[in-house]
Amino acid sequence: MLTRNKPYHLLSAHDLSREDLSDIGERSRYYRERVRTRAIPQMLVGRIVATLFFQPSTRTRLSFEAATQRLGGTCVGFSDPNVTKAGGEWRESMADTARVLNGYADAVVIRHNEVGAVDLHAQESAIPVINGGDGRGIRAEHPTQALIDLLSMEDDFGAIDGLKILIVGHVNQRCVHSLLIFLTKFLDVSVFLLTDDDEHLSDAEERELRSHGLTFQYVAALEDAIRRVDVIYVIGTKSPCEVAGKLVLRPEILQRSAPHVRIYHPLPRGIELPTEVDASRKAAYFRQVANGVPVRMAILERLLNGSHQGL
Ligand code: CP
């Protein structure tokens, strides 16, 4: 993977073809089974993965670190830039930070509050860079989260082609952007978006998605949309406690969905996904979050050790 200029980064969902997605899915299932049986090939012995987290994270950072260590590698990094020279009064540039990391690690995972910061780092990086989520709003992406989402849906439905997917919440978020880009690579996927009026995708993104053949429409009410879909993908809003009522997946509304429906959420959740829903057999989000480690094992292996290195 992923970009065609060496070294091979994973910066955007655009970096992966449908073939890449199949390969990552296959490798992720392989690693999931190997973790289960405690028979994990030690592909990353002697390798160091740096995790540079300029924003808080539970799942992305810890699952990348777990994935590295499961494969026999080790990690360095930070979860608070203010205890390093990358933050605080210094705010060392991403370019200089990249030049430093070139001598310290074999790959780097970055989360940043600014769109484009991970790309800036990658421009000066001699080692693979993975976008662990950058910014908010237009062009923000979180491609590894979307890979986890795809694997989880494939587990439940056998394929992504043909799925009807309702995305509920503030859709102008990085994980949604990456997921929508990936969905353009599949056939006959229909997307329904239920969001606040001021949270629509940008015109440019809508044009781009449509030009790549994705069918999507905005819907007004959960009650109606929920009857028409296979997948309910719930996402948070700007604040975990401030969610418009129409974006909350209440159990009584969920009852109107078909029996085969599955619910996903990248987590952490706010009040949009009440804990009462957890007892439903439709709730897939804790299986989804467990896929974080095998998916990230597959990505690290592919970038650092895989047959695709040097493509
Ligand atoms: N889903 C996700 O990216 O979670 P974190 O913010 O905890 O990494």
Tab-separated table of C-alpha atoms in Angstrom, residues 7-11 48-54 64 76-78 94 97-98 101-102 104-111 118 121-122 124-132 299-300 303-304:
chain	number	residue	atom	x	y	z
A	7	PRO	CA	8.026	4.784	1.373
A	8	TYR	CA	4.529	3.336	1.417
A	9	HIS	CA	2.169	5.307	3.606
A	10	LEU	CA	-1.466	4.914	4.598
A	11	LEU	CA	-2.667	8.504	4.710
A	48	ILE	CA	9.963	-0.171	16.345
A	49	VAL	CA	6.641	1.574	15.717
A	50	ALA	CA	6.338	5.164	16.924
A	51	THR	CA	2.893	6.364	18.009
A	52	LEU	CA	2.684	10.174	17.962
A	53	PHE	CA	-0.688	11.186	19.360
A	54	PHE	CA	-1.343	14.911	19.399
A	64	PHE	CA	-1.686	-0.091	17.267
A	76	VAL	CA	7.923	4.398	21.378
A	77	GLY	CA	5.805	7.512	21.366
A	78	PHE	CA	3.657	9.965	23.223
A	94	MET	CA	6.030	18.193	11.596
A	97	THR	CA	9.743	15.759	13.849
A	98	ALA	CA	9.650	13.437	10.827
A	101	LEU	CA	11.754	9.871	13.727
A	102	ASN	CA	13.511	8.659	10.578
A	104	TYR	CA	14.410	6.257	15.651
A	105	ALA	CA	11.668	4.004	14.281
A	106	ASP	CA	10.577	1.784	11.384
A	107	ALA	CA	7.040	3.158	11.059
A	108	VAL	CA	5.015	5.926	12.612
A	109	VAL	CA	1.327	6.259	13.485
A	110	ILE	CA	0.103	9.828	13.924
A	111	ARG	CA	-3.091	11.348	15.229
A	118	VAL	CA	0.022	13.799	8.860
A	121	HIS	CA	5.030	14.561	8.268
A	122	ALA	CA	4.890	11.962	5.476
A	124	GLU	CA	9.743	14.234	5.097
A	125	SER	CA	9.438	10.657	6.270
A	126	ALA	CA	11.759	7.894	5.133
A	127	ILE	CA	9.606	5.347	6.972
A	128	PRO	CA	5.933	4.394	6.490
A	129	VAL	CA	3.434	6.828	8.000
A	130	ILE	CA	-0.065	5.763	9.034
A	131	ASN	CA	-2.834	8.277	9.559
A	132	GLY	CA	-4.409	7.503	12.945
A	299	ILE	CA	-1.623	-3.014	8.110
A	300	LEU	CA	1.711	-3.061	9.953
A	303	LEU	CA	3.698	-1.916	5.312
A	304	LEU	CA	6.757	-3.253	7.085
